[in-house]
Coordinates of C-alpha atoms in Angstrom, one line a residue:
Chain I
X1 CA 21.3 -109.2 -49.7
X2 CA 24.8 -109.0 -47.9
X3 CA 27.7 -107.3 -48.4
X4 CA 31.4 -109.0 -47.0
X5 CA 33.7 -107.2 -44.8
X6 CA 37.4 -108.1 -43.4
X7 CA 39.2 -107.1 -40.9
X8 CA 42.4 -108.1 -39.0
X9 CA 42.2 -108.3 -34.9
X10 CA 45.1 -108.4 -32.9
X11 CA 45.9 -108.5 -29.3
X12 CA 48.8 -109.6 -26.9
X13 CA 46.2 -111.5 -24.8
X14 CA 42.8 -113.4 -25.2
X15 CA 39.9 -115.5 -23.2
X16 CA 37.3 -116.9 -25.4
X17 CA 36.1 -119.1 -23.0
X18 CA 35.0 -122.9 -23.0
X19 CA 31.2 -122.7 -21.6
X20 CA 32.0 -126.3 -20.0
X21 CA 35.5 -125.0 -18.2
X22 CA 33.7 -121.2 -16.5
X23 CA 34.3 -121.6 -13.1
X24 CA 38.0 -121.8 -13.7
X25 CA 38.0 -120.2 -17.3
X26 CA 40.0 -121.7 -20.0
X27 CA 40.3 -120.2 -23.3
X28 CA 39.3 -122.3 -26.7
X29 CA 42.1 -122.6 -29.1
X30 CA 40.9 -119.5 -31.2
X31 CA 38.5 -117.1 -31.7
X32 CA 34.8 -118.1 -31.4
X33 CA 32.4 -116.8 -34.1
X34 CA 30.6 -115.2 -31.2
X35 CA 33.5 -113.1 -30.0
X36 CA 34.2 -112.1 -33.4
X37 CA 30.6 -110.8 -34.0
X38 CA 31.3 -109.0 -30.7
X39 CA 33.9 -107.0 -32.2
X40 CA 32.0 -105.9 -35.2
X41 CA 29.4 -105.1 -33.1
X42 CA 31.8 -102.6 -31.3
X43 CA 32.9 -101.0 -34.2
X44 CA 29.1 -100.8 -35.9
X45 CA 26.1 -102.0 -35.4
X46 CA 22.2 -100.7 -36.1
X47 CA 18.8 -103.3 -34.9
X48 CA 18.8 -103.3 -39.0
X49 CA 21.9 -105.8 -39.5
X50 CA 22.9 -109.2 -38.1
X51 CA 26.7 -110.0 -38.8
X52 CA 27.4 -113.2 -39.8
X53 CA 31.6 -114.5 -39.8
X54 CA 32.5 -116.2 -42.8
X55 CA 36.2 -117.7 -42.3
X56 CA 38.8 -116.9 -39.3
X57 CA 42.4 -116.8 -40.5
X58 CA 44.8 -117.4 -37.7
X59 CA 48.2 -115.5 -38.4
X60 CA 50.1 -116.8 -35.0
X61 CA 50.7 -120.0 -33.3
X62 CA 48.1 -120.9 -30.6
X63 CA 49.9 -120.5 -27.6
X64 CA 48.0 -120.6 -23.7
X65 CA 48.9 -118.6 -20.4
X66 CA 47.4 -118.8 -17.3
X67 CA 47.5 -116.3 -14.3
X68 CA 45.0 -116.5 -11.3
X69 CA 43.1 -113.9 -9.6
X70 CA 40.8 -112.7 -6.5
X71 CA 37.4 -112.8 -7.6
X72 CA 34.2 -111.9 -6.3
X73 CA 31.7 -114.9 -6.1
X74 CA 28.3 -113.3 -6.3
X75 CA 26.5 -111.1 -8.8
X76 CA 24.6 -107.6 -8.0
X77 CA 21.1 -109.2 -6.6
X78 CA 17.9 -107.7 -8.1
X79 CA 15.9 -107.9 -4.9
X80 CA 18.6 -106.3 -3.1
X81 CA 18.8 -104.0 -4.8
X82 CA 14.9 -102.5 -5.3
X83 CA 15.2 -103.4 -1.2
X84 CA 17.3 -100.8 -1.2
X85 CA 16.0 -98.3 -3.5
X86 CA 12.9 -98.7 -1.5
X87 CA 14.2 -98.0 2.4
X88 CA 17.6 -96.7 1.8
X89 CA 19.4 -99.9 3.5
X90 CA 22.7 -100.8 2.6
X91 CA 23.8 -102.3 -0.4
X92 CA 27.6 -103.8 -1.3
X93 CA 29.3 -107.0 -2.1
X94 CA 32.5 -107.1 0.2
X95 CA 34.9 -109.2 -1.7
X96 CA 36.8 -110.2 0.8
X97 CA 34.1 -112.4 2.9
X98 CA 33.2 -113.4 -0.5
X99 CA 35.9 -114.2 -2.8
X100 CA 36.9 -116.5 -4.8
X101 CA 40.5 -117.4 -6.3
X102 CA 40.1 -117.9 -9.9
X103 CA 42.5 -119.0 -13.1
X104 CA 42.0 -118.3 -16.6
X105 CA 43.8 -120.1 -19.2
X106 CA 44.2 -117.8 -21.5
X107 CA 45.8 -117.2 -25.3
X108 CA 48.8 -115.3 -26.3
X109 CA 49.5 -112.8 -28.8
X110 CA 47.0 -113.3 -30.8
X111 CA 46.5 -112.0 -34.6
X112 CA 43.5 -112.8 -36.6
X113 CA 41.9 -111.8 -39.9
X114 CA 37.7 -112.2 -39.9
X115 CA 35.9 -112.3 -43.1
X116 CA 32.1 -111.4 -42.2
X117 CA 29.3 -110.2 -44.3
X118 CA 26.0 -109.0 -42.3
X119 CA 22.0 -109.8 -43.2
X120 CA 19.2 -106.8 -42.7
X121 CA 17.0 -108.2 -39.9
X122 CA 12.8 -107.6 -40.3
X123 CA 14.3 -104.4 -38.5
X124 CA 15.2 -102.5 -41.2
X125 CA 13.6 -99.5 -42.5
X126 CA 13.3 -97.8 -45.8
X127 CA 16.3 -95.6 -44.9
X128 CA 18.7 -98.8 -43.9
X129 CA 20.0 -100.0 -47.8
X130 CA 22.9 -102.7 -47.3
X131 CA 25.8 -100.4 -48.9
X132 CA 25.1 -97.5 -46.6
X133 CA 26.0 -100.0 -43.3
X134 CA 28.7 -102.0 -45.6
X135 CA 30.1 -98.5 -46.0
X136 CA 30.1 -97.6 -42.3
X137 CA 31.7 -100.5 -41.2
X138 CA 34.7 -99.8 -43.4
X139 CA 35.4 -96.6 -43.2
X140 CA 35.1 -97.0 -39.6
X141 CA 37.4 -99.9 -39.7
X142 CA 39.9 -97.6 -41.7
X143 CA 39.9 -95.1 -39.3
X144 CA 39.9 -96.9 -36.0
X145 CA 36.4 -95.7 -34.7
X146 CA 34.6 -98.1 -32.9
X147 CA 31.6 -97.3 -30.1
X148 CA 33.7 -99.1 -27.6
X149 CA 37.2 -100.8 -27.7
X150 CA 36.4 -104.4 -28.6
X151 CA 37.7 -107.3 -26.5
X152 CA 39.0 -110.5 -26.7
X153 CA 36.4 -112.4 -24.6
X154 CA 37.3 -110.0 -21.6
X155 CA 37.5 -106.7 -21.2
X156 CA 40.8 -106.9 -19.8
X157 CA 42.0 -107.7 -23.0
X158 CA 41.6 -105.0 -25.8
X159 CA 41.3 -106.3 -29.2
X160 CA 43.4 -104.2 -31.6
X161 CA 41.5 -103.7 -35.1
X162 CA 42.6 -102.3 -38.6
X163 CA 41.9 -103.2 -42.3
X164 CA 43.9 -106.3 -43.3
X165 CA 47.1 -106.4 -45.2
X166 CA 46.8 -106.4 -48.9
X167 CA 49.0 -110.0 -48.7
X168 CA 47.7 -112.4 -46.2
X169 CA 51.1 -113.8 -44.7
X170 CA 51.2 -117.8 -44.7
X171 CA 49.9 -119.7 -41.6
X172 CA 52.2 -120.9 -38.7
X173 CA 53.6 -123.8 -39.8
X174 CA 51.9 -125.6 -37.0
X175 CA 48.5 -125.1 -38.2
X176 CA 49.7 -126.6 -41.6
X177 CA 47.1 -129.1 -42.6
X178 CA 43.6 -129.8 -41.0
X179 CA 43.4 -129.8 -37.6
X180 CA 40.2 -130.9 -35.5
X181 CA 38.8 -128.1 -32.9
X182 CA 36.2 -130.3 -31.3
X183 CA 32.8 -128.4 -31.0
X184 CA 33.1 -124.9 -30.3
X185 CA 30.0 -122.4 -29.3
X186 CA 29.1 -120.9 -32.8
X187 CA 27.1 -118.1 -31.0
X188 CA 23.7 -117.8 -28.8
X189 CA 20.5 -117.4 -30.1
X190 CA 18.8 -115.0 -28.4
X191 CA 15.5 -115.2 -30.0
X192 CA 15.4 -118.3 -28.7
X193 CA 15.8 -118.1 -25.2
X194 CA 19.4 -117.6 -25.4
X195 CA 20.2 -120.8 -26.4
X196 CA 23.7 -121.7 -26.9
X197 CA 24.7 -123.3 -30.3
X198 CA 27.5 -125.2 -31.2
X199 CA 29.1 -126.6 -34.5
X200 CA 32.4 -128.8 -35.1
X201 CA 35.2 -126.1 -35.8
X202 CA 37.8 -127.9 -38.1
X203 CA 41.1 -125.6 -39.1
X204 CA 42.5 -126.0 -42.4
X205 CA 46.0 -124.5 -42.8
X206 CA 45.1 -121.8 -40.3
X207 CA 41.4 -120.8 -41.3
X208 CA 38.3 -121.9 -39.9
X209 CA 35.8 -121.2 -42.9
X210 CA 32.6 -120.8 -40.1
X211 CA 29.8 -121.5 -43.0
X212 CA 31.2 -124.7 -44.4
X213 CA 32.0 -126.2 -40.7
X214 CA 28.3 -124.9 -39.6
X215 CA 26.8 -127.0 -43.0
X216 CA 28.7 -130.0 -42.1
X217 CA 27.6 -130.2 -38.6
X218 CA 23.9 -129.9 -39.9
X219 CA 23.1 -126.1 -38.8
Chain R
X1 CA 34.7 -81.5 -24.8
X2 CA 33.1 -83.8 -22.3
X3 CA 33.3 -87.5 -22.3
X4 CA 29.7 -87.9 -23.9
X5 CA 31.2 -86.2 -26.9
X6 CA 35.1 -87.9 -27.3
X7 CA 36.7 -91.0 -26.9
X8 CA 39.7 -91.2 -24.7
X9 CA 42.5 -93.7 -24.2
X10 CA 45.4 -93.1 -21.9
X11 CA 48.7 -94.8 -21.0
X12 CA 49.3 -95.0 -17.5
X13 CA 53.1 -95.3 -16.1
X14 CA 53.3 -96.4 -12.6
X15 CA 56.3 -97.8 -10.3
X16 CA 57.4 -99.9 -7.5
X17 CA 60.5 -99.5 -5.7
X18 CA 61.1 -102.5 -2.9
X19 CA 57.4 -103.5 -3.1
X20 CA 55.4 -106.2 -3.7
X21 CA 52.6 -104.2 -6.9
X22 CA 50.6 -107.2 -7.1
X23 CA 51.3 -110.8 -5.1
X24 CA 50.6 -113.9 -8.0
X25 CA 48.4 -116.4 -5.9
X26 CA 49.8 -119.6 -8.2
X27 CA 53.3 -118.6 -6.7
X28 CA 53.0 -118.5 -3.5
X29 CA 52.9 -114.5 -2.9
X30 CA 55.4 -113.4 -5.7
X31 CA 55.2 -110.8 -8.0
X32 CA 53.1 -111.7 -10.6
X33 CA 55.8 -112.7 -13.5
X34 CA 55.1 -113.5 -17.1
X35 CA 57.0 -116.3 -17.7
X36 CA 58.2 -115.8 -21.6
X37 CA 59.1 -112.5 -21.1
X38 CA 60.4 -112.4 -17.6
X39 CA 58.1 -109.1 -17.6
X40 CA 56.3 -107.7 -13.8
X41 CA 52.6 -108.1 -14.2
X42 CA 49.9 -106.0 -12.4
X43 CA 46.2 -107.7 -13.3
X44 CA 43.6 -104.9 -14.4
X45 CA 41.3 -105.9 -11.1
X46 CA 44.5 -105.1 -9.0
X47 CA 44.0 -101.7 -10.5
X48 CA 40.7 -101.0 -10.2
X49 CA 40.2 -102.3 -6.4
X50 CA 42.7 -99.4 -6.0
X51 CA 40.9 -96.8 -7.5
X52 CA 37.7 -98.4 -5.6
X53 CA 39.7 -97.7 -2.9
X54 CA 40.6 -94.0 -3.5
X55 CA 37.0 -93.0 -4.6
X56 CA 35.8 -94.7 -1.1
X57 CA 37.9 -92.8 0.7
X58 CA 38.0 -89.7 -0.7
X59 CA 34.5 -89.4 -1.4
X60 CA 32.7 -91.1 2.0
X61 CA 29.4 -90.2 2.3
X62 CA 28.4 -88.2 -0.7
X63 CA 25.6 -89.1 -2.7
X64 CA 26.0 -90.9 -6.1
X65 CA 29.9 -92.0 -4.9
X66 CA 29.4 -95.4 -2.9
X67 CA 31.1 -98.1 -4.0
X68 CA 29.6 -101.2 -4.7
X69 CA 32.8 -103.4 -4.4
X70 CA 33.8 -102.9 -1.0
X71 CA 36.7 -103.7 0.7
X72 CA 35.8 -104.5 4.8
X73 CA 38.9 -103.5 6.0
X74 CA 37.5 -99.6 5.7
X75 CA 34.4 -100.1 5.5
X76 CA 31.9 -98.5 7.4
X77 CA 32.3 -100.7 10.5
X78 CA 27.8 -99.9 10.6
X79 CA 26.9 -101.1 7.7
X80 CA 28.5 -104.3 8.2
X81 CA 26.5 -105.0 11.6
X82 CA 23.3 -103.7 9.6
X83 CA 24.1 -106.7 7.4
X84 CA 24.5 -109.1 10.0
X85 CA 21.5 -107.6 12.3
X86 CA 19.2 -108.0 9.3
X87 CA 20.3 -111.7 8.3
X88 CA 21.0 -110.5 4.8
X89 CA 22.9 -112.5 2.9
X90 CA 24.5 -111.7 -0.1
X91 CA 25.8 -114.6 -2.1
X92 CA 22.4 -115.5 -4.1
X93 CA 21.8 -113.5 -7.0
X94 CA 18.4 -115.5 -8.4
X95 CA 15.7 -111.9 -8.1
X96 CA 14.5 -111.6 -11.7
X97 CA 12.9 -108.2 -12.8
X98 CA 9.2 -108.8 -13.3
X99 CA 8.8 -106.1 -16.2
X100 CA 11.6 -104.4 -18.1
X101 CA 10.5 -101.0 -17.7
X102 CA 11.2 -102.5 -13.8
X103 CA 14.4 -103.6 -14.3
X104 CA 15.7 -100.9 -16.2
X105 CA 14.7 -98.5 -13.5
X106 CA 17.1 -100.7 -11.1
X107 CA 20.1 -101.0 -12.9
X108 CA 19.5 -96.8 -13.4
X109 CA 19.7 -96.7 -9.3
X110 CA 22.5 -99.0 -9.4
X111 CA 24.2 -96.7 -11.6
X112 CA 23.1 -93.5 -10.3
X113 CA 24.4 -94.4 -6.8
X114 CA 27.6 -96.5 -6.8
X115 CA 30.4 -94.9 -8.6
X116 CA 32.1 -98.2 -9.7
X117 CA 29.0 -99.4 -11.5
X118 CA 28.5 -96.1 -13.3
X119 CA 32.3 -96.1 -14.2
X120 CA 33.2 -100.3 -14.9
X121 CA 29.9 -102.2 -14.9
X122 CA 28.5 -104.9 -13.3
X123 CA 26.8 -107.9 -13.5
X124 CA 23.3 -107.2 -12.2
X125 CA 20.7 -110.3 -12.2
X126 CA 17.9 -108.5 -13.7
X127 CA 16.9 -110.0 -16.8
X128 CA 17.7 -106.9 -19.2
X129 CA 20.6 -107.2 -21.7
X130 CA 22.0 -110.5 -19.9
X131 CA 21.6 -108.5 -16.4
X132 CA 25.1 -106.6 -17.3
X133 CA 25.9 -103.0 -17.2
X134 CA 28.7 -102.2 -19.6
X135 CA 31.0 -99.5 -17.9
X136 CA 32.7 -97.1 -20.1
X137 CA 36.3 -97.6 -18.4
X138 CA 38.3 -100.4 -19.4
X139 CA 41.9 -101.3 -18.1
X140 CA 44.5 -103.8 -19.8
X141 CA 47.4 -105.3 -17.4
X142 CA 49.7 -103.6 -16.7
X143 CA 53.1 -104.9 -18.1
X144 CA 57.0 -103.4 -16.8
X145 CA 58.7 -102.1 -19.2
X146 CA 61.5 -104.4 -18.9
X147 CA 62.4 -108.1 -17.2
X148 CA 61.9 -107.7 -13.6
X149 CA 64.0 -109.9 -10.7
X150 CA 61.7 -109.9 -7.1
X151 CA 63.9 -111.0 -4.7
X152 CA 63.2 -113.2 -1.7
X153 CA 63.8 -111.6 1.8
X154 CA 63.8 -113.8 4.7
X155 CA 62.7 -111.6 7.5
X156 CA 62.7 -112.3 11.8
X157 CA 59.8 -112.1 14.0
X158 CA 60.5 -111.8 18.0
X159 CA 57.5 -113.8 18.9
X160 CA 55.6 -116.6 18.1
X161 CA 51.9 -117.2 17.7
X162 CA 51.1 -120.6 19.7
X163 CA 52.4 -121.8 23.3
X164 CA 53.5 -125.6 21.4
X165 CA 55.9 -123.0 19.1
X166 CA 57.1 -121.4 22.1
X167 CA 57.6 -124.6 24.1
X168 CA 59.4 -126.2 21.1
X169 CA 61.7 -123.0 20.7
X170 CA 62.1 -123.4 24.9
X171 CA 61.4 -120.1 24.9
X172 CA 63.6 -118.4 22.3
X173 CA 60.3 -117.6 20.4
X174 CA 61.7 -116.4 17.0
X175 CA 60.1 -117.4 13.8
X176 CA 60.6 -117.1 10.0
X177 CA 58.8 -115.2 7.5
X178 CA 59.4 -114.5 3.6
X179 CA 58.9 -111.4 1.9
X180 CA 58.8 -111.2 -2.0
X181 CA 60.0 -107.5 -3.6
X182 CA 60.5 -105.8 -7.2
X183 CA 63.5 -103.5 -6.3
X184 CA 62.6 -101.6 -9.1
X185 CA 59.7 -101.4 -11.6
X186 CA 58.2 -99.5 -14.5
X187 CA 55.0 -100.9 -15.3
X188 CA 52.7 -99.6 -18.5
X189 CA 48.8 -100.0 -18.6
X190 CA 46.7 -98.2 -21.2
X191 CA 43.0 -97.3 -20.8
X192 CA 40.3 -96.5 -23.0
X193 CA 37.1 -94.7 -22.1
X194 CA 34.2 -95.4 -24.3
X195 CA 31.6 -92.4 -24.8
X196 CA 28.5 -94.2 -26.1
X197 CA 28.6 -96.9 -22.9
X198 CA 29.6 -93.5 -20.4
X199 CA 25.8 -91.9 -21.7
X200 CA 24.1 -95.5 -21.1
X201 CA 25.5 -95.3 -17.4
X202 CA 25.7 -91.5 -16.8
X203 CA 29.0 -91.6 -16.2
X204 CA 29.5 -87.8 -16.3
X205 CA 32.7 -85.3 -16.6
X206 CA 32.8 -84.7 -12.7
X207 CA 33.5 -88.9 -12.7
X208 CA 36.1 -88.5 -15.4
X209 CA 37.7 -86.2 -12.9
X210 CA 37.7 -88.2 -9.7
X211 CA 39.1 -91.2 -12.1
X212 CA 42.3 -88.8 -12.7
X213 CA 42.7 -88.0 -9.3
X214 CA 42.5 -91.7 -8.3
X215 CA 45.1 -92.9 -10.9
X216 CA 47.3 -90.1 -10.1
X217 CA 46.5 -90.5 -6.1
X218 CA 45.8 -93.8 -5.3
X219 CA 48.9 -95.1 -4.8
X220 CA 49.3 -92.8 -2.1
X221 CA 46.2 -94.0 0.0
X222 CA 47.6 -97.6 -0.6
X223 CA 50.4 -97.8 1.6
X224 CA 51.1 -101.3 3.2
X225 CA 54.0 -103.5 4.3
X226 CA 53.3 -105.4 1.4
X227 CA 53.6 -102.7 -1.7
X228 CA 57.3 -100.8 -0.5
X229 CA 57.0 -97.0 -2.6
X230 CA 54.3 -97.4 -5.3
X231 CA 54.1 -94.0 -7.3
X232 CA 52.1 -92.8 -9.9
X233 CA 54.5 -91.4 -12.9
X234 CA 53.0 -90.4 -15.7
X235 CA 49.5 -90.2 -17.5
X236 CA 48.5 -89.2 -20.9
X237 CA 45.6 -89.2 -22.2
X238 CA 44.3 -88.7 -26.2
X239 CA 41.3 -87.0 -26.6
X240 CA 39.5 -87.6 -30.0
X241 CA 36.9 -85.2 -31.2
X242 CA 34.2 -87.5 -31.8
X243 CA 32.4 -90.3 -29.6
X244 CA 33.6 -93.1 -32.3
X245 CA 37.3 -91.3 -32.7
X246 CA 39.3 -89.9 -35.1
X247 CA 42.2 -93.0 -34.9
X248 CA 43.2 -96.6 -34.0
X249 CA 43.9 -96.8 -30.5
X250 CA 46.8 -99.0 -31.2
X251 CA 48.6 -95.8 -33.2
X252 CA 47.9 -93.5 -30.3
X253 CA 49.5 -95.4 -27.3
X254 CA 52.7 -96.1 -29.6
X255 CA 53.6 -92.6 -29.5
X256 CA 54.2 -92.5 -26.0
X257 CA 57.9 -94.2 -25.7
X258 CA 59.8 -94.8 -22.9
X259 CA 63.3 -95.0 -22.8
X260 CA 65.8 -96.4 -20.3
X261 CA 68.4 -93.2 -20.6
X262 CA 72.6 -94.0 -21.4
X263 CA 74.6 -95.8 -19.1
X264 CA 71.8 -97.3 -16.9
X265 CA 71.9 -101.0 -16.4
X266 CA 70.0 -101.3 -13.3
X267 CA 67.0 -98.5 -13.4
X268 CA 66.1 -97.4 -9.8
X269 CA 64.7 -94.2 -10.2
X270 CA 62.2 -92.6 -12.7
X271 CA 63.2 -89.2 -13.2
X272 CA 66.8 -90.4 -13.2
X273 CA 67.0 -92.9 -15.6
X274 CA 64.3 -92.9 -17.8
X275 CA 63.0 -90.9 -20.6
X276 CA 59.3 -90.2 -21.5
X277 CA 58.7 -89.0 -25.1
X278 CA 55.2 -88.4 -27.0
X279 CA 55.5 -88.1 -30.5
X280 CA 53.0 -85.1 -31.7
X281 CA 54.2 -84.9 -35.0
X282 CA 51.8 -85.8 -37.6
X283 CA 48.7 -86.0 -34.9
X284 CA 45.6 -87.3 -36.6
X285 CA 43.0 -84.7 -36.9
X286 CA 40.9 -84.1 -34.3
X287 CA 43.1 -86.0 -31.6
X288 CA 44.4 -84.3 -28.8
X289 CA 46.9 -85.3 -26.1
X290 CA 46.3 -83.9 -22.7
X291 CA 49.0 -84.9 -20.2
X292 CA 47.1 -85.2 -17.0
X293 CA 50.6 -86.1 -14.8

């Protein structure tokens, strides 16, 4: 049982970035199913449903930035930290003495339309019927409520979200024709020890139609 | 109603006058530029060191406001010895939490007693929800409202560092330095504060108000050679009357406008020669604006 859902995104910057290029990130071309399930996510989501993105329509031409900044190179410890929670000793990351200069390439102005529908997971109760969440997630997307602002990638860079337009506008006449996005992470799969999984993203006149791509690279 | 109960976004107005707001690394020192628009740039982590900063200073000492993200040149001049004394190192971040029950209790500590966690996350190594807490306050860059033009100042130093400088100069000793300013800027950032992640962290009303003071004071306790007057101008805030909200975010910030006034073709001053308007008419339901400066 599934019920389909669109939205358009929009955003005047974005980082979905390329697991092989972290250290200094750089952005993929477009939107990763991943991200985009992080958005719906934001706006609603219950243990009961798993969204699932159907097609990415890309309304503006793919165009990169890049700025650099000062970066902390460590994360928050674990040990340190129940070290001191146990005898009170001191417990900071000083950024200077540990930082790192960093660049992100990253994408500009970004305007995308995502088709998703979601699945109940073995989560679902009695009390979770499909058209109730279906329901949520619309009027929510109608009104602009969402639990927190989604993001493109970062959190730096808010990801604006309304119902689409009732005509689609064409593509950028760049993305005329079929264009070959390499592999691109599809999402992680966290039941199975987070394991990343990847599929080969092909454009067609602006839209990346996830489920066919994810059939033809055998997932 | 408190912040467990509304979402909030605000649009923060800030600006520079002969300063330096934030120093792009990829261009040798310059004000960070974006190169379409010809638009200043200040970087959301710029931001938030400074309100790091603020809450350090203003709040030393008191439990449940240390920061985690510390900048040595105030810090405690103690704890950094301790460090050193004790051979702790901080750079490897490999602990795992054993149980989850464990790990959950940590990242609660780490929320409970460093403000910056509670208020923009971090990324904790503990094997719980990919080791990350997700902070309620997020920042975009800030963006000037129009093209900005840093100029280079060459400026004259009396001395030099090294004897080989002074014996090249025979003894004249002057050297060269460059200085990069905005003579005038008016840069925009907006904010949102999500109510749902402020519960998970216990980010609390009393935080929300030592976030408005910082944004409205920081600039203040950031004085350098570097950032020329930096000033704090104007910051609204929309209140919604319900933790998911009551409209697009996108709609809000849009009714805040600011125009350059008549006549002005070289803005210098705020109050002189720009206008601020918010648009109240037709206010969503259950959205309020509160105009915190």
């Amino acid at each position: 049982m599934s019920q389909g859902i669109s939205l358009r995104v929009h955003g005047s910057r974005a980082l979905f970035s390329r697991p092989e290029m972290k250290a200094e990130r750089v952005s993929y071309d477009m939107i990763t199913p991943s991200a985009a399930r992080g958005i719906l996510e934001s706006i609603h989501w219950k243990p009961a449903i798993e969204w699932r993105i159907d097609r990415v329509k890309i309304l503006n031409p793919i165009r990169f930035d890049t700025i650099r900044r000062n970066e902390v190179a460590s994360k928050a410890s674990y040990s340190l930290a129940r070290q001191a929670m146990a005898n009170g000793s001191d417990l900071a990351l000083h950024p200077e003495d540990d930082r790192q200069q960093r660049a992100s390439v990253f994408l500009r102005d970004v305007d995308y339309i995502i088709d998703a529908h979601f699945e109940m997971t073995d989560r679902a109760g009695p009390q979770d019927n499909p058209g109730k969440h279906a329901e949520m997630a619309r009027r929510r997307i109608a009104k602009g409520q969402c639990v927190w602002q989604p993001c493109f990638g970062c959190r730096e860079f808010p990801a604006y979200f309304e119902p689409p337009p009732d005509i689609l506008p064409e593509p950028p006449d760049d993305l005329r024709g079929t264009r070959d996005l390499g592999w691109m992470l599809h999402d992680i799969d966290f039941a199975d020890g987070m394991t990343p999984r990847f599929f080969r993203a092909t454009l067609v006149n602006g839209v990346l139609d996830v489920q066919d791509c994810l059939r033809r690279s055998g997932l | 109603m408190g912040i467990h109960e509304s979402r909030i976004e605000f649009v923060y107005l800030f600006d520079v006058r002969n300063g330096n707001p934030n120093g792009d690394p990829d261009a040798g020192n310059m004000p960070r530029l974006d190169p379409e628009t010809g638009h200043g740039l200040v970087t959301d982590v710029s931001l938030k060191r400074k309100i790091r900063n603020y809450v350090q200073l203003t709040q030393e000492g008191r439990q449940g406001y240390e920061i985690y993200v510390r900048e040595k040149a105030i810090l405690n001049d103690q704890h950094a010895r301790a460090y050193e004394a004790n051979g702790i190192e901080l750079d490897k971040g490999k602990g795992k939490a054993k149980g989850e029950a464990d790990a959950r209790k940590v990242t609660q500590w780490m929320c409970d007693t460093f403000f910056d966690v509670r208020t923009f996350g971090a990324v904790m190594t503990t094997g719980v929800n990919c080791g990350q807490v997700r902070g309620p306050v997020q920042i975009t860059f800030a963006e000037s409202l129009h093209p900005i033009v840093p100029a280079e100042l060459s400026v004259t130093r009396m001395a030099v560092t090294t004897q080989a400088e002074a014996d090249k100069q025979s003894g004249d000793n002057r050297t060269m330095g460059r200085k990069h300013i905005v003579p005038y800027g008016l840069y925009r950032a907006h904010g949102f504060l999500s109510p749902h992640l402020a519960r998970q962290t216990g980010f609390s009303d009393a935080d929300l108000d030592i976030l408005r003071s910082a944004l409205v004071n920081m600039f203040e306790m950031d004085r350098s050679a570097a950032r020329g007057e930096m000033a704090a101008r104007r910051l609204i805030a929309f209140r919604h009357k319900s933790p998911l909200g009551e409209a697009p975010a996108q709609k809000l910030f849009k009714r805040v406008a600011v125009e350059m006034n008549d006549g002005v073709t070289a803005p210098r001053d705020f109050d002189r020669d720009f206008t601020v308007s918010i648009d109240r008419d037709g206010l969503p339901e259950g959205v309020d604006i509160e105009e915190w400066l």
